[in-house]
């Protein structure tokens, strides 16, 4: 991500609600409100309403020496950009892969340091998970992430506030685009989920680290050309945010 892209994302984060006040992150745990509450405030993004044929592929839990590199090769083949939500401890093991992803135009998001359960995480542990991953990403790339995806998609007021405190926007995924690839359902099942449900502005959830499984890589070999044939462009989450329709009453983003 170049400096211009970083500046764009910081602007978008402000538009998506980071300018709202911070809750006290020491108030843990905090029960989550319904999706509408967070979405209307711009605190969490699940997808982006747009008439443009753009879609954001996202990959969690990496980097992985074998599979992340195979995915990067496929994305390059189809001129596709994606967002990788990385685990800090794995970034420390494979910093060169994260650096490569960034150099090739992809985006790096924070997915915690050790991928612990976030259901009942304490305030100090939460902040440590975020900041240690930010440091690992910085050491690998020279930038700090401005996107955060909590493990398991767990969210509440305290998690959102902690993310804001370190300058990150919480990003989840389109509910109809959870490929469940971590369960190893078979490459064809992953393909069906994505192709059957593909809509403008989707954020697709996949994983580039699933021990003992090549299914996500094999699925991408079919997903990428098929969606490209349908006229979709593959963009990072930051780029997707810039397509947000101004007609949405809560958030205005210039494109």
mmCIF file of C-alpha atoms in Angstrom:
data_model
loop_
_atom_site.group_PDB
_atom_site.id
_atom_site.type_symbol
_atom_site.label_atom_id
_atom_site.label_comp_id
_atom_site.label_asym_id
_atom_site.label_seq_id
_atom_site.Cartn_x
_atom_site.Cartn_y
_atom_site.Cartn_z
ATOM 1 C CA UNK A 1 0.000 0.000 0.000
ATOM 2 C CA UNK A 2 1.539 3.308 -1.052
ATOM 3 C CA UNK A 3 1.259 6.571 0.854
ATOM 4 C CA UNK A 4 -1.629 7.773 -1.307
ATOM 5 C CA UNK A 5 -3.603 4.615 -0.566
ATOM 6 C CA UNK A 6 -2.888 4.934 3.155
ATOM 7 C CA UNK A 7 -4.114 8.530 3.117
ATOM 8 C CA UNK A 8 -7.288 7.429 1.303
ATOM 9 C CA UNK A 9 -7.989 4.733 3.848
ATOM 10 C CA UNK A 10 -7.463 7.050 6.798
ATOM 11 C CA UNK A 11 -9.995 9.401 5.228
ATOM 12 C CA UNK A 12 -12.412 6.525 4.732
ATOM 13 C CA UNK A 13 -11.990 5.361 8.311
ATOM 14 C CA UNK A 14 -12.978 8.812 9.517
ATOM 15 C CA UNK A 15 -16.009 8.697 7.236
ATOM 16 C CA UNK A 16 -16.934 5.267 8.531
ATOM 17 C CA UNK A 17 -17.303 6.417 12.083
ATOM 18 C CA UNK A 18 -13.956 6.462 13.830
ATOM 19 C CA UNK A 19 -14.709 10.068 14.656
ATOM 20 C CA UNK A 20 -17.380 8.847 17.074
ATOM 21 C CA UNK A 21 -16.274 8.829 20.714
ATOM 22 C CA UNK A 22 -14.270 5.969 22.198
ATOM 23 C CA UNK A 23 -15.839 3.680 24.779
ATOM 24 C CA UNK A 24 -13.681 2.644 27.704
ATOM 25 C CA UNK A 25 -11.864 -0.507 26.570
ATOM 26 C CA UNK A 26 -11.499 -1.542 30.215
ATOM 27 C CA UNK A 27 -15.205 -2.258 30.328
ATOM 28 C CA UNK A 28 -14.849 -5.914 29.353
ATOM 29 C CA UNK A 29 -16.710 -7.901 28.306
ATOM 30 C CA UNK A 30 -19.391 -5.859 26.569
ATOM 31 C CA UNK A 31 -22.318 -7.566 24.895
ATOM 32 C CA UNK A 32 -22.601 -6.915 21.187
ATOM 33 C CA UNK A 33 -25.510 -4.951 19.823
ATOM 34 C CA UNK A 34 -27.193 -5.971 16.595
ATOM 35 C CA UNK A 35 -25.507 -5.536 13.238
ATOM 36 C CA UNK A 36 -27.620 -2.505 12.270
ATOM 37 C CA UNK A 37 -26.256 -0.499 15.194
ATOM 38 C CA UNK A 38 -22.626 -0.943 14.209
ATOM 39 C CA UNK A 39 -23.243 -0.747 10.478
ATOM 40 C CA UNK A 40 -25.231 2.478 10.621
ATOM 41 C CA UNK A 41 -22.558 4.141 12.768
ATOM 42 C CA UNK A 42 -19.850 2.963 10.369
ATOM 43 C CA UNK A 43 -18.130 1.055 13.178
ATOM 44 C CA UNK A 44 -18.057 -2.288 11.344
ATOM 45 C CA UNK A 45 -18.166 -3.091 7.626
ATOM 46 C CA UNK A 46 -19.724 -6.293 6.317
ATOM 47 C CA UNK A 47 -20.082 -5.285 2.657
ATOM 48 C CA UNK A 48 -20.355 -2.149 0.555
ATOM 49 C CA UNK A 49 -23.544 -1.148 -1.282
ATOM 50 C CA UNK A 50 -22.541 -0.248 -4.831
ATOM 51 C CA UNK A 51 -23.757 -0.580 -8.396
ATOM 52 C CA UNK A 52 -20.192 -1.242 -9.538
ATOM 53 C CA UNK A 53 -19.100 -4.807 -10.287
ATOM 54 C CA UNK A 54 -16.377 -4.938 -7.657
ATOM 55 C CA UNK A 55 -15.704 -7.636 -5.105
ATOM 56 C CA UNK A 56 -13.139 -7.960 -2.302
ATOM 57 C CA UNK A 57 -11.473 -11.320 -1.705
ATOM 58 C CA UNK A 58 -10.056 -11.606 1.806
ATOM 59 C CA UNK A 59 -7.789 -14.258 3.304
ATOM 60 C CA UNK A 60 -7.380 -14.906 7.030
ATOM 61 C CA UNK A 61 -4.886 -16.649 9.309
ATOM 62 C CA UNK A 62 -1.730 -16.459 7.183
ATOM 63 C CA UNK A 63 0.845 -15.953 6.027
ATOM 64 C CA UNK A 64 1.706 -19.502 5.031
ATOM 65 C CA UNK A 65 4.864 -20.357 3.123
ATOM 66 C CA UNK A 66 3.114 -22.678 0.685
ATOM 67 C CA UNK A 67 -0.476 -21.588 0.281
ATOM 68 C CA UNK A 68 -0.136 -17.807 0.565
ATOM 69 C CA UNK A 69 2.511 -17.824 -2.140
ATOM 70 C CA UNK A 70 0.303 -19.991 -4.387
ATOM 71 C CA UNK A 71 -2.587 -17.596 -3.838
ATOM 72 C CA UNK A 72 -0.383 -14.612 -4.648
ATOM 73 C CA UNK A 73 0.652 -16.304 -7.890
ATOM 74 C CA UNK A 74 -2.988 -16.855 -8.866
ATOM 75 C CA UNK A 75 -3.985 -13.299 -8.006
ATOM 76 C CA UNK A 76 -1.135 -11.986 -10.134
ATOM 77 C CA UNK A 77 -2.208 -14.197 -13.035
ATOM 78 C CA UNK A 78 -5.703 -12.678 -13.017
ATOM 79 C CA UNK A 79 -4.670 -9.109 -12.204
ATOM 80 C CA UNK A 80 -6.575 -9.344 -8.932
ATOM 81 C CA UNK A 81 -5.961 -7.509 -5.673
ATOM 82 C CA UNK A 82 -6.980 -8.869 -2.281
ATOM 83 C CA UNK A 83 -6.738 -8.191 1.442
ATOM 84 C CA UNK A 84 -4.814 -10.499 3.760
ATOM 85 C CA UNK A 85 -5.793 -10.405 7.438
ATOM 86 C CA UNK A 86 -2.612 -11.733 8.994
ATOM 87 C CA UNK A 87 -1.786 -13.305 12.345
ATOM 88 C CA UNK A 88 1.108 -11.497 13.991
ATOM 89 C CA UNK A 89 2.979 -14.591 15.180
ATOM 90 C CA UNK A 90 2.930 -15.947 11.633
ATOM 91 C CA UNK A 91 4.067 -12.614 10.208
ATOM 92 C CA UNK A 92 7.170 -12.914 12.384
ATOM 93 C CA UNK A 93 7.878 -16.331 10.835
ATOM 94 C CA UNK A 94 7.277 -15.271 7.223
ATOM 95 C CA UNK A 95 7.829 -11.509 6.918
ATOM 96 C CA UNK A 96 9.004 -11.840 3.309
ATOM 97 C CA UNK A 97 5.603 -13.151 2.215
ATOM 98 C CA UNK A 98 3.779 -10.215 3.775
ATOM 99 C CA UNK A 99 6.242 -7.825 2.148
ATOM 100 C CA UNK A 100 5.662 -9.511 -1.212
ATOM 101 C CA UNK A 101 1.876 -9.209 -0.868
ATOM 102 C CA UNK A 102 2.160 -5.498 -0.154
ATOM 103 C CA UNK A 103 4.619 -4.963 -3.009
ATOM 104 C CA UNK A 104 2.204 -6.628 -5.434
ATOM 105 C CA UNK A 105 -0.620 -4.248 -4.565
ATOM 106 C CA UNK A 106 -2.482 -6.240 -1.951
ATOM 107 C CA UNK A 107 -3.591 -4.991 1.433
ATOM 108 C CA UNK A 108 -2.533 -6.184 4.875
ATOM 109 C CA UNK A 109 -5.022 -6.298 7.738
ATOM 110 C CA UNK A 110 -4.594 -7.116 11.431
ATOM 111 C CA UNK A 111 -6.104 -10.442 12.575
ATOM 112 C CA UNK A 112 -4.608 -10.545 16.099
ATOM 113 C CA UNK A 113 -1.261 -11.913 17.210
ATOM 114 C CA UNK A 114 -2.096 -15.434 18.383
ATOM 115 C CA UNK A 115 -5.679 -15.885 17.128
ATOM 116 C CA UNK A 116 -7.196 -16.430 20.597
ATOM 117 C CA UNK A 117 -10.931 -16.758 21.253
ATOM 118 C CA UNK A 118 -12.331 -13.230 21.389
ATOM 119 C CA UNK A 119 -15.568 -14.251 23.095
ATOM 120 C CA UNK A 120 -14.453 -13.172 26.552
ATOM 121 C CA UNK A 121 -11.040 -11.584 26.037
ATOM 122 C CA UNK A 122 -9.805 -9.121 28.643
ATOM 123 C CA UNK A 123 -8.950 -5.513 27.849
ATOM 124 C CA UNK A 124 -5.194 -5.828 28.387
ATOM 125 C CA UNK A 125 -4.975 -9.037 26.361
ATOM 126 C CA UNK A 126 -6.994 -7.464 23.566
ATOM 127 C CA UNK A 127 -4.748 -4.415 23.303
ATOM 128 C CA UNK A 128 -1.657 -6.642 23.354
ATOM 129 C CA UNK A 129 -3.044 -8.796 20.526
ATOM 130 C CA UNK A 130 -3.636 -5.723 18.379
ATOM 131 C CA UNK A 131 -0.423 -3.831 19.085
ATOM 132 C CA UNK A 132 1.912 -6.830 18.793
ATOM 133 C CA UNK A 133 0.456 -7.593 15.376
ATOM 134 C CA UNK A 134 0.786 -3.956 14.335
ATOM 135 C CA UNK A 135 4.449 -4.102 15.323
ATOM 136 C CA UNK A 136 5.004 -7.351 13.407
ATOM 137 C CA UNK A 137 3.394 -5.898 10.272
ATOM 138 C CA UNK A 138 5.517 -2.753 10.600
ATOM 139 C CA UNK A 139 8.713 -4.748 10.940
ATOM 140 C CA UNK A 140 7.833 -6.735 7.809
ATOM 141 C CA UNK A 141 6.549 -3.910 5.625
ATOM 142 C CA UNK A 142 7.256 -0.494 7.111
ATOM 143 C CA UNK A 143 3.532 0.263 7.440
ATOM 144 C CA UNK A 144 0.914 -0.342 10.117
ATOM 145 C CA UNK A 145 -2.433 -1.840 9.250
ATOM 146 C CA UNK A 146 -5.578 0.271 9.305
ATOM 147 C CA UNK A 147 -7.992 -2.662 9.057
ATOM 148 C CA UNK A 148 -8.840 -5.188 11.765
ATOM 149 C CA UNK A 149 -10.762 -8.452 11.621
ATOM 150 C CA UNK A 150 -11.391 -10.121 14.989
ATOM 151 C CA UNK A 151 -10.856 -13.894 15.124
ATOM 152 C CA UNK A 152 -14.077 -15.789 14.593
ATOM 153 C CA UNK A 153 -15.846 -12.572 13.648
ATOM 154 C CA UNK A 154 -16.468 -11.803 17.332
ATOM 155 C CA UNK A 155 -17.317 -8.183 18.030
ATOM 156 C CA UNK A 156 -18.705 -5.939 20.743
ATOM 157 C CA UNK A 157 -18.342 -2.330 21.862
ATOM 158 C CA UNK A 158 -15.015 -2.923 23.579
ATOM 159 C CA UNK A 159 -13.466 -4.723 20.610
ATOM 160 C CA UNK A 160 -14.589 -1.997 18.220
ATOM 161 C CA UNK A 161 -13.287 0.716 20.549
ATOM 162 C CA UNK A 162 -9.914 -0.971 21.000
ATOM 163 C CA UNK A 163 -9.595 -1.228 17.216
ATOM 164 C CA UNK A 164 -10.344 2.488 16.866
ATOM 165 C CA UNK A 165 -7.816 3.411 19.541
ATOM 166 C CA UNK A 166 -4.994 2.070 17.366
ATOM 167 C CA UNK A 167 -6.454 3.637 14.219
ATOM 168 C CA UNK A 168 -8.139 0.620 12.673
ATOM 169 C CA UNK A 169 -11.551 -0.005 11.135
ATOM 170 C CA UNK A 170 -13.237 -3.322 11.972
ATOM 171 C CA UNK A 171 -14.041 -5.344 8.849
ATOM 172 C CA UNK A 172 -16.021 -8.584 8.767
ATOM 173 C CA UNK A 173 -17.503 -10.220 5.653
ATOM 174 C CA UNK A 174 -20.728 -10.644 3.695
ATOM 175 C CA UNK A 175 -22.822 -13.248 5.488
ATOM 176 C CA UNK A 176 -23.588 -15.000 2.192
ATOM 177 C CA UNK A 177 -19.875 -15.167 1.346
ATOM 178 C CA UNK A 178 -18.514 -17.225 4.235
ATOM 179 C CA UNK A 179 -16.882 -20.078 2.307
ATOM 180 C CA UNK A 180 -16.231 -22.148 5.465
ATOM 181 C CA UNK A 181 -13.039 -23.286 3.750
ATOM 182 C CA UNK A 182 -11.423 -23.866 7.156
ATOM 183 C CA UNK A 183 -13.783 -26.842 7.527
ATOM 184 C CA UNK A 184 -12.342 -28.374 4.341
ATOM 185 C CA UNK A 185 -15.734 -28.790 2.624
ATOM 186 C CA UNK A 186 -14.143 -29.540 -0.756
ATOM 187 C CA UNK A 187 -12.942 -27.151 -3.432
ATOM 188 C CA UNK A 188 -16.181 -27.410 -5.409
ATOM 189 C CA UNK A 189 -18.245 -26.427 -2.362
ATOM 190 C CA UNK A 190 -16.085 -23.315 -1.910
ATOM 191 C CA UNK A 191 -16.515 -22.474 -5.594
ATOM 192 C CA UNK A 192 -20.305 -22.881 -5.410
ATOM 193 C CA UNK A 193 -20.598 -20.597 -2.377
ATOM 194 C CA UNK A 194 -18.706 -17.759 -4.035
ATOM 195 C CA UNK A 195 -20.120 -18.028 -7.553
ATOM 196 C CA UNK A 196 -23.737 -18.638 -6.546
ATOM 197 C CA UNK A 197 -23.812 -15.689 -4.154
ATOM 198 C CA UNK A 198 -21.545 -13.157 -5.877
ATOM 199 C CA UNK A 199 -22.962 -9.629 -5.660
ATOM 200 C CA UNK A 200 -21.559 -6.163 -6.190
ATOM 201 C CA UNK A 201 -19.685 -4.958 -3.113
ATOM 202 C CA UNK A 202 -19.242 -8.357 -1.487
ATOM 203 C CA UNK A 203 -16.466 -9.108 0.974
ATOM 204 C CA UNK A 204 -15.579 -12.801 0.604
ATOM 205 C CA UNK A 205 -14.100 -14.754 3.511
ATOM 206 C CA UNK A 206 -11.425 -17.357 2.778
ATOM 207 C CA UNK A 207 -8.267 -18.565 4.491
ATOM 208 C CA UNK A 208 -4.715 -18.831 3.230
ATOM 209 C CA UNK A 209 -3.674 -21.009 6.159
ATOM 210 C CA UNK A 210 -5.704 -24.192 6.584
ATOM 211 C CA UNK A 211 -3.323 -26.944 7.713
ATOM 212 C CA UNK A 212 -3.304 -29.921 5.379
ATOM 213 C CA UNK A 213 -5.677 -28.421 2.831
ATOM 214 C CA UNK A 214 -5.173 -27.158 -0.732
ATOM 215 C CA UNK A 215 -8.910 -26.633 -1.242
ATOM 216 C CA UNK A 216 -8.869 -22.828 -1.154
ATOM 217 C CA UNK A 217 -6.086 -22.677 -3.726
ATOM 218 C CA UNK A 218 -7.876 -25.175 -5.976
ATOM 219 C CA UNK A 219 -11.147 -23.257 -5.621
ATOM 220 C CA UNK A 220 -9.490 -19.983 -6.603
ATOM 221 C CA UNK A 221 -8.373 -21.543 -9.870
ATOM 222 C CA UNK A 222 -12.066 -21.666 -10.811
ATOM 223 C CA UNK A 223 -13.402 -18.633 -8.939
ATOM 224 C CA UNK A 224 -11.041 -16.050 -10.404
ATOM 225 C CA UNK A 225 -11.652 -16.734 -14.121
ATOM 226 C CA UNK A 226 -15.400 -17.237 -13.668
ATOM 227 C CA UNK A 227 -15.938 -13.951 -11.823
ATOM 228 C CA UNK A 228 -13.691 -12.162 -14.275
ATOM 229 C CA UNK A 229 -15.863 -13.513 -17.128
ATOM 230 C CA UNK A 230 -18.881 -12.000 -15.365
ATOM 231 C CA UNK A 231 -17.195 -8.606 -15.392
ATOM 232 C CA UNK A 232 -16.119 -8.398 -11.752
ATOM 233 C CA UNK A 233 -13.005 -6.525 -10.707
ATOM 234 C CA UNK A 234 -11.101 -7.782 -7.661
ATOM 235 C CA UNK A 235 -10.236 -4.958 -5.271
ATOM 236 C CA UNK A 236 -8.820 -4.503 -1.799
ATOM 237 C CA UNK A 237 -11.160 -3.659 1.067
ATOM 238 C CA UNK A 238 -9.867 -0.083 1.034
ATOM 239 C CA UNK A 239 -10.669 0.246 -2.654
ATOM 240 C CA UNK A 240 -14.086 -1.319 -2.089
ATOM 241 C CA UNK A 241 -14.904 1.254 0.588
ATOM 242 C CA UNK A 242 -14.356 4.058 -1.912
ATOM 243 C CA UNK A 243 -17.219 2.690 -4.037
ATOM 244 C CA UNK A 244 -19.805 3.148 -1.269
ATOM 245 C CA UNK A 245 -22.977 4.657 -2.763
ATOM 246 C CA UNK A 246 -23.648 8.182 -1.527
ATOM 247 C CA UNK A 247 -27.316 7.297 -1.276
ATOM 248 C CA UNK A 248 -26.552 5.493 2.008
ATOM 249 C CA UNK A 249 -27.711 7.972 4.610
ATOM 250 C CA UNK A 250 -25.100 7.163 7.248
ATOM 251 C CA UNK A 251 -21.851 7.184 5.293
ATOM 252 C CA UNK A 252 -20.542 9.323 2.472
ATOM 253 C CA UNK A 253 -17.396 8.292 0.670
ATOM 254 C CA UNK A 254 -16.131 10.070 -2.430
ATOM 255 C CA UNK A 255 -15.034 7.880 -5.336
#
